[in-house]
PDB file of C-alpha atoms in Angstrom:
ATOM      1  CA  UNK A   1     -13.229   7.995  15.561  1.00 88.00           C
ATOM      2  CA  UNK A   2     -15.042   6.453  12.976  1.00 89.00           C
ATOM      3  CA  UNK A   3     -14.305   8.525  10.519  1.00 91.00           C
ATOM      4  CA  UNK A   4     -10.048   7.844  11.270  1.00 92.00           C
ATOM      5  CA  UNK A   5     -11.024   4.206  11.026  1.00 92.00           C
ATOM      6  CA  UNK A   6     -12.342   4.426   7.364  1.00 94.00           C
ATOM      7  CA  UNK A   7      -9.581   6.427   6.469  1.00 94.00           C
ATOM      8  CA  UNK A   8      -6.897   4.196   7.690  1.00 95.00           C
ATOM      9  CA  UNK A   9      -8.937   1.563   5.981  1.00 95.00           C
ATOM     10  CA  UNK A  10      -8.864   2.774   2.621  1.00 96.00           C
ATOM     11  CA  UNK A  11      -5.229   4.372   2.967  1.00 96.00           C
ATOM     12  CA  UNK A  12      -4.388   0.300   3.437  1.00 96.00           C
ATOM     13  CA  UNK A  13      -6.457  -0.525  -0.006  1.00 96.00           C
ATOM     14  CA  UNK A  14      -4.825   2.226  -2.000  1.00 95.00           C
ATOM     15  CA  UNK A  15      -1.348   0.907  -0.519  1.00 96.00           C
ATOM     16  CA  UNK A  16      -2.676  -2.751  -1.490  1.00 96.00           C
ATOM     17  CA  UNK A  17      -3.779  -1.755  -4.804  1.00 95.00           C
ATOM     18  CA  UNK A  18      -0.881   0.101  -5.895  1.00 94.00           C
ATOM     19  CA  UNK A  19       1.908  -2.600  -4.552  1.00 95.00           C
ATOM     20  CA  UNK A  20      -0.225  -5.085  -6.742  1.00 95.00           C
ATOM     21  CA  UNK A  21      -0.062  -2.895 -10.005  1.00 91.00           C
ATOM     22  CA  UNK A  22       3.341  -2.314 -10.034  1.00 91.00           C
ATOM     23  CA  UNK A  23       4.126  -5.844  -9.477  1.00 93.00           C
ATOM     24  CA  UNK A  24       1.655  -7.158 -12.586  1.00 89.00           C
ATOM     25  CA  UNK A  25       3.442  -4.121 -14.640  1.00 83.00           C
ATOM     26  CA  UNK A  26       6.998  -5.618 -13.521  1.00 86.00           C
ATOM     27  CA  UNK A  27       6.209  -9.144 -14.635  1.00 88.00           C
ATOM     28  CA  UNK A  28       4.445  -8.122 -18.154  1.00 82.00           C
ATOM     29  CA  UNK A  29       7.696  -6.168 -19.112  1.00 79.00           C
ATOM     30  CA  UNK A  30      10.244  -8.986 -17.972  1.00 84.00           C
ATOM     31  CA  UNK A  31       7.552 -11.565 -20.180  1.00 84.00           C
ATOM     32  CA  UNK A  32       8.324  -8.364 -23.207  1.00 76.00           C
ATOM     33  CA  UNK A  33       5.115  -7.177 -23.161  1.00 76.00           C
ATOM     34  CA  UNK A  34       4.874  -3.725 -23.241  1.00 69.00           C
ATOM     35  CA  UNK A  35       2.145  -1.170 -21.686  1.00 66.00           C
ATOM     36  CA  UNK A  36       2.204   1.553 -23.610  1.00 72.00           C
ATOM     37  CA  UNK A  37       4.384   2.842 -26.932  1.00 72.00           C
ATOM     38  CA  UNK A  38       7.973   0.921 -27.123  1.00 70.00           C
ATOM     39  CA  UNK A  39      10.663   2.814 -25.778  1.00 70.00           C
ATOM     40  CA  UNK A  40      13.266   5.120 -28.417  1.00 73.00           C
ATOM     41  CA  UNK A  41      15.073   2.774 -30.573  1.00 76.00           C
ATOM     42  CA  UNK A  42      12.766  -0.512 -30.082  1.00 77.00           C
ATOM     43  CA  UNK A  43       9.523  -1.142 -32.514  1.00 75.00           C
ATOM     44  CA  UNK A  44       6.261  -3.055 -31.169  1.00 74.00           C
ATOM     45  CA  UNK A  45       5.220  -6.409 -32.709  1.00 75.00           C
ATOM     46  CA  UNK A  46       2.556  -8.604 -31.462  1.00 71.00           C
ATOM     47  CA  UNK A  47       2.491  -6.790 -27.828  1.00 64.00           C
ATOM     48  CA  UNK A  48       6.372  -7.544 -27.906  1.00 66.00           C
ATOM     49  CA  UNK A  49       9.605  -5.499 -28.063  1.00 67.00           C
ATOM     50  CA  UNK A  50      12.250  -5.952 -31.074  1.00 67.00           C
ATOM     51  CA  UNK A  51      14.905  -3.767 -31.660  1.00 62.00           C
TER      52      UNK A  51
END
């Protein structure tokens, strides 16, 4: 029974952390910053996309 309980517990977390990532990664592309490399066509400068 216990053991259930932690494991609903931390399914909720992961659920929690995950729903919170992909919201900060949603609002750092719509300010143009991007994560990773810029996308085919588009060139990084200063953490921001140009094309």
């Amino acid at each position: 029974m216990i053991s259930r309980l932690l494991m609903s517990v931390s399914q909720n977390e992961i659920e929690k952390t995950s729903e919170r990532t992909k919201i900060g990664l949603a609002g750092a592309i719509k300010q143009g910053h991007i994560p990773h490399i810029a996308p085919l066509g588009y060139k990084r400068e200063d953490k921001k996309i140009s094309s």
